[in-house]
Short mmCIF file of C-alpha atoms and ligand atoms in Angstrom, two decimals:
data_model
loop_
_atom_site.label_atom_id
_atom_site.label_comp_id
_atom_site.label_asym_id
_atom_site.label_seq_id
_atom_site.Cartn_x
_atom_site.Cartn_y
_atom_site.Cartn_z
CA MET C 29 114.11 90.55 89.13
CA ARG C 30 115.79 92.42 86.31
CA LEU C 31 115.56 96.20 86.64
CA LEU C 32 115.73 98.64 83.73
CA ILE C 33 115.61 102.30 84.66
CA ALA C 34 114.30 104.63 81.98
CA ASP C 35 115.00 108.35 81.77
CA HIS C 36 111.34 109.33 81.64
CA TYR C 37 107.87 107.99 80.83
CA SER C 38 108.29 107.83 77.05
CA ASP C 39 111.66 106.09 77.39
CA MET C 40 110.00 103.58 79.75
CA CYS C 41 107.30 102.96 77.15
CA ARG C 42 109.81 102.47 74.37
CA LYS C 43 111.86 100.01 76.42
CA ALA C 44 108.79 98.01 77.46
CA ALA C 45 107.36 98.06 73.92
CA SER C 46 110.71 96.76 72.60
CA ILE C 47 110.52 93.78 74.95
CA ILE C 48 106.98 92.96 73.77
CA ALA C 49 107.98 93.50 70.12
CA ALA C 50 110.90 91.09 70.57
CA GLN C 51 108.48 88.49 71.95
CA ILE C 52 106.14 88.93 68.96
CA THR C 53 109.01 88.74 66.48
CA LEU C 54 110.59 85.67 68.05
CA LYS C 55 107.26 83.88 68.54
CA PRO C 56 104.56 85.22 66.19
CA LYS C 57 101.92 82.99 67.83
CA SER C 58 102.55 84.35 71.31
CA VAL C 59 99.86 84.75 73.93
CA LEU C 60 100.26 88.23 75.38
CA GLY C 61 98.81 89.04 78.79
CA LEU C 62 97.77 92.68 78.73
CA ALA C 63 97.07 95.37 81.32
CA THR C 64 95.10 98.59 81.56
CA GLY C 65 95.62 101.77 83.60
CA SER C 66 97.38 104.93 82.48
CA THR C 67 100.90 103.45 82.61
CA PRO C 68 100.70 101.14 79.55
CA ILE C 69 99.04 103.70 77.24
CA GLY C 70 102.36 104.89 75.74
CA ILE C 71 103.48 101.28 75.30
CA TYR C 72 100.38 100.52 73.24
CA GLU C 73 100.92 103.69 71.20
CA GLN C 74 104.44 102.58 70.38
CA LEU C 75 103.37 99.05 69.45
CA ALA C 76 100.58 100.45 67.25
CA THR C 77 103.03 102.75 65.47
CA TRP C 78 105.39 99.87 64.73
CA CYS C 79 102.47 97.78 63.50
CA GLN C 80 101.20 100.59 61.25
CA HIS C 81 104.73 100.88 59.79
CA GLU C 82 104.62 97.10 59.21
CA ASP C 83 107.54 96.54 61.55
CA LEU C 84 105.36 94.39 63.79
CA ASP C 85 102.69 91.83 62.97
CA PHE C 86 99.88 90.93 65.37
CA SER C 87 98.06 88.66 62.89
CA GLN C 88 98.86 85.44 64.78
CA ILE C 89 98.91 86.87 68.29
CA THR C 90 96.36 86.11 71.01
CA THR C 91 95.76 88.48 73.92
CA VAL C 92 94.25 87.91 77.36
CA ASN C 93 93.64 90.84 79.67
CA LEU C 94 94.22 90.80 83.39
CA ASP C 95 90.90 92.13 84.53
CA GLU C 96 87.55 93.81 83.88
CA TYR C 97 85.11 95.75 86.03
CA TYR C 98 82.05 93.79 87.12
CA GLY C 99 78.86 95.22 85.63
CA LEU C 100 80.40 97.32 82.86
CA ALA C 101 79.45 96.45 79.28
CA PRO C 102 82.10 96.54 76.53
CA ASP C 103 80.58 99.71 75.07
CA ASN C 104 80.88 101.54 78.41
CA ALA C 105 83.74 104.01 77.95
CA GLN C 106 85.17 103.09 81.38
CA SER C 107 85.27 99.36 80.73
CA TYR C 108 88.57 97.67 80.02
CA HIS C 109 87.09 96.23 76.80
CA TYR C 110 86.61 99.81 75.63
CA PHE C 111 90.09 100.85 76.83
CA MET C 112 91.78 98.05 74.93
CA ALA C 113 89.80 98.76 71.76
CA GLU C 114 90.67 102.43 71.96
CA HIS C 115 94.36 102.13 72.78
CA LEU C 116 95.44 98.97 70.96
CA PHE C 117 92.95 96.65 69.28
CA SER C 118 91.59 99.25 66.83
CA LYS C 119 95.14 100.15 65.76
CA VAL C 120 96.80 96.78 65.16
CA ASN C 121 96.10 93.76 62.93
CA LEU C 122 95.06 91.53 65.82
CA PRO C 123 92.06 89.35 64.84
CA LYS C 124 88.93 90.17 66.89
CA GLY C 125 88.38 86.51 67.75
CA ARG C 126 91.69 86.38 69.60
CA GLN C 127 91.21 89.33 71.96
CA PHE C 128 90.08 88.01 75.33
CA LEU C 129 88.97 89.75 78.52
CA PRO C 130 86.78 88.65 81.41
CA ASP C 131 83.09 89.26 80.68
CA GLY C 132 82.11 91.95 83.20
CA MET C 133 78.45 91.46 82.32
CA ASN C 134 78.34 87.80 83.32
CA GLN C 135 76.50 87.70 86.63
CA ASP C 136 77.15 84.00 87.08
CA THR C 137 80.41 84.83 88.79
CA ASP C 138 81.61 81.28 89.53
CA ARG C 139 81.04 80.31 85.94
CA GLU C 140 82.77 83.38 84.53
CA CYS C 141 85.83 82.83 86.74
CA GLU C 142 86.02 79.19 85.67
CA ARG C 143 85.52 80.08 81.99
CA TYR C 144 88.31 82.66 81.95
CA GLN C 145 90.74 80.52 83.96
CA ASN C 146 90.10 77.55 81.63
CA LEU C 147 90.45 79.71 78.56
CA ILE C 148 93.95 80.81 79.58
CA GLU C 149 94.90 77.19 80.28
CA LEU C 150 93.45 76.07 76.92
CA LEU C 151 95.52 78.71 75.15
CA GLY C 152 98.58 77.03 76.64
CA GLY C 153 99.32 79.79 79.13
CA ILE C 154 100.73 83.27 78.72
CA ASP C 155 104.11 83.93 77.09
CA ILE C 156 104.58 87.41 78.49
CA GLN C 157 102.36 89.21 81.00
CA LEU C 158 102.43 92.99 81.11
CA LEU C 159 101.63 94.40 84.56
CA GLY C 160 101.12 97.86 85.98
CA LEU C 161 101.29 98.50 89.71
CA GLY C 162 98.47 99.88 91.85
CA HIS C 163 99.28 102.53 94.45
CA ASN C 164 98.61 99.91 97.13
CA GLY C 165 100.81 97.30 95.45
CA HIS C 166 98.02 95.52 93.61
CA ILE C 167 98.69 93.65 90.37
CA GLY C 168 95.73 93.13 88.08
CA PHE C 169 93.05 93.71 90.70
CA ASN C 170 94.65 91.46 93.32
CA GLU C 171 94.13 93.78 96.26
CA PRO C 172 96.02 93.68 99.58
CA SER C 173 94.46 90.96 101.75
CA ASP C 174 95.26 88.16 104.19
CA ALA C 175 96.06 85.59 101.51
CA PHE C 176 97.04 85.40 97.86
CA VAL C 177 94.19 84.17 95.63
CA LYS C 178 95.36 81.66 93.03
CA ASP C 179 92.86 81.63 90.14
CA VAL C 180 90.61 84.07 88.31
CA HIS C 181 88.18 85.53 90.86
CA LEU C 182 85.74 88.32 91.59
CA VAL C 183 87.29 90.85 93.93
CA ASP C 184 85.95 93.67 96.10
CA LEU C 185 87.98 96.70 95.12
CA ALA C 186 89.96 98.45 97.86
CA GLU C 187 88.99 102.03 98.81
CA LYS C 188 92.44 103.18 97.68
CA THR C 189 91.82 101.67 94.23
CA ILE C 190 88.37 103.24 93.94
CA GLU C 191 89.95 106.56 94.96
CA ALA C 192 92.82 106.19 92.43
CA ASN C 193 90.53 105.13 89.57
CA LYS C 194 87.77 107.67 90.12
CA ARG C 195 89.65 110.12 87.89
CA PHE C 196 88.39 108.13 84.92
CA PHE C 197 84.72 108.40 86.01
CA ASP C 198 82.35 111.35 86.38
CA LYS C 199 82.02 110.73 90.11
CA ALA C 200 83.43 108.31 92.70
CA GLU C 201 79.99 106.62 93.08
CA ASP C 202 80.24 105.52 89.43
CA VAL C 203 83.39 103.44 90.03
CA PRO C 204 82.36 99.77 90.16
CA ARG C 205 82.96 98.13 93.55
CA LYS C 206 83.88 94.73 92.11
CA ALA C 207 86.01 93.36 89.29
CA TYR C 208 87.05 90.09 87.73
CA THR C 209 90.79 89.56 87.85
CA MET C 210 93.37 86.91 87.07
CA GLY C 211 94.65 85.46 90.32
CA ILE C 212 98.26 85.37 91.43
CA GLY C 213 98.58 81.77 90.19
CA THR C 214 97.17 82.76 86.79
CA ILE C 215 99.71 85.57 86.51
CA PHE C 216 102.51 83.32 87.76
CA GLN C 217 101.90 80.79 84.98
CA ALA C 218 103.23 83.39 82.53
CA GLU C 219 106.66 82.48 81.18
CA LYS C 220 107.82 86.08 81.48
CA ILE C 221 106.50 89.05 83.40
CA LEU C 222 107.03 92.69 82.45
CA LEU C 223 106.19 95.16 85.23
CA VAL C 224 106.02 98.82 84.23
CA VAL C 225 106.01 101.60 86.80
CA SER C 226 106.02 105.35 86.33
CA GLY C 227 105.96 108.37 88.62
CA ALA C 228 107.30 109.42 92.02
CA GLU C 229 104.04 108.48 93.78
CA LYS C 230 104.83 104.80 93.03
CA ALA C 231 108.46 104.96 94.28
CA GLY C 232 107.65 103.76 97.81
CA ILE C 233 105.43 100.89 96.75
CA LEU C 234 107.88 99.78 94.02
CA LYS C 235 110.62 99.53 96.67
CA GLN C 236 108.33 97.38 98.83
CA VAL C 237 107.43 95.19 95.84
CA MET C 238 111.04 94.60 94.85
CA TYR C 239 112.85 94.49 98.16
CA GLY C 240 110.24 94.24 100.93
CA PRO C 241 108.89 91.13 102.61
CA ILE C 242 106.74 88.89 100.40
CA SER C 243 103.24 89.42 101.72
CA PRO C 244 99.64 89.40 100.43
CA ARG C 245 99.44 92.87 102.04
CA VAL C 246 101.66 94.01 99.13
CA PRO C 247 100.43 91.67 96.37
CA GLY C 248 103.15 92.64 93.86
CA SER C 249 105.85 91.46 96.30
CA ILE C 250 105.11 87.86 95.22
CA LEU C 251 106.81 88.69 91.91
CA GLN C 252 110.14 88.30 93.71
CA LEU C 253 109.54 84.54 93.47
CA HIS C 254 108.92 84.41 89.71
CA ALA C 255 111.86 83.20 87.61
CA ASP C 256 111.65 85.80 84.83
CA VAL C 257 110.50 89.28 85.81
CA THR C 258 111.68 92.47 84.14
CA VAL C 259 110.80 95.75 85.84
CA VAL C 260 110.93 98.85 83.67
CA ALA C 261 110.65 101.94 85.85
CA ASP C 262 111.19 105.57 85.02
CA GLN C 263 113.63 107.53 87.18
CA ASP C 264 110.85 108.96 89.34
CA ALA C 265 109.40 105.53 90.14
CA ALA C 266 112.90 104.15 90.73
CA GLY C 267 113.74 107.04 93.07
CA GLU C 268 113.83 104.88 96.21
CA LEU C 269 115.72 101.93 94.72
CA THR C 270 119.38 101.73 95.47
CA SER C 271 120.51 99.74 92.41
CA LYS C 272 122.77 101.44 89.93
CA ARG C 273 121.31 102.79 86.73
CA ASN C 274 121.29 100.36 83.75
C1 LIG Q 316 94.08 99.44 87.64
C2 LIG Q 316 94.37 98.14 86.92
C3 LIG Q 316 95.78 97.66 87.19
C4 LIG Q 316 96.75 98.79 87.00
C5 LIG Q 316 96.46 99.88 87.99
C6 LIG Q 316 97.45 101.02 87.97
O1 LIG Q 316 93.70 99.27 88.95
N1 LIG Q 316 93.47 97.10 87.26
O2 LIG Q 316 96.07 96.56 86.34
O3 LIG Q 316 98.07 98.33 87.17
O4 LIG Q 316 95.16 100.35 87.64
O5 LIG Q 316 97.02 102.02 87.11
P1 LIG Q 316 97.86 103.26 86.64
O6 LIG Q 316 98.83 102.75 85.64
O7 LIG Q 316 96.84 104.19 86.03
O8 LIG Q 316 98.51 103.82 87.87
#
């Protein structure tokens, strides 16, 4: 795992956005795997700014998101469809027909999982997958459990995740209890992985992810086995790592 330590959140965003911009420039038809959560917001802002200044072109890009809440429609302000439209898709020249997320409204769960998994395979896989890190070590919505799940699946969200994500909802009861997520195998098919982590409250879990035992109890720890992972962490998140500053 390659580690880049940023001075602060906006520096982290700029570094991560530069890596994604390099991917888009070098391969204009890239498939980008995208993430939600508060951490990537500044990255999307930076990419949108470059696109608006015509320094970056999304016209041939395809995007696939990691996950979506089960039962939330795209026009629900808490859905990840809505998040992506608000923070990125409405601001860049990415064609609507090439923005993909799991369909949270599809109640035929086996079919939806199969559809989304097949779609990613049909696209030829992901060139670069952006990941945030949950407070419990989850990536996408792969929650701590007894085993890693390979493909796209419907997951029961962990209490810690519901607790962490309730800040986006009016009340905790409104947070969906289930979500569709790419599996660990789906994420691992990506050629490159870019993990972004910000804030002192993630310092302990980032240390476990990078240097702890590989275990489905800390889902992000599996990233130690991927051949091309770049971690961009701000100083607060990197506070418990011993490596020298880059
Ligand atoms: C959600 C998303 C994850 C994300 C995590 C961390 O649970 N499904 O993909 O990494 O939140 O979010 P934040 O960046 O807000 O801490």
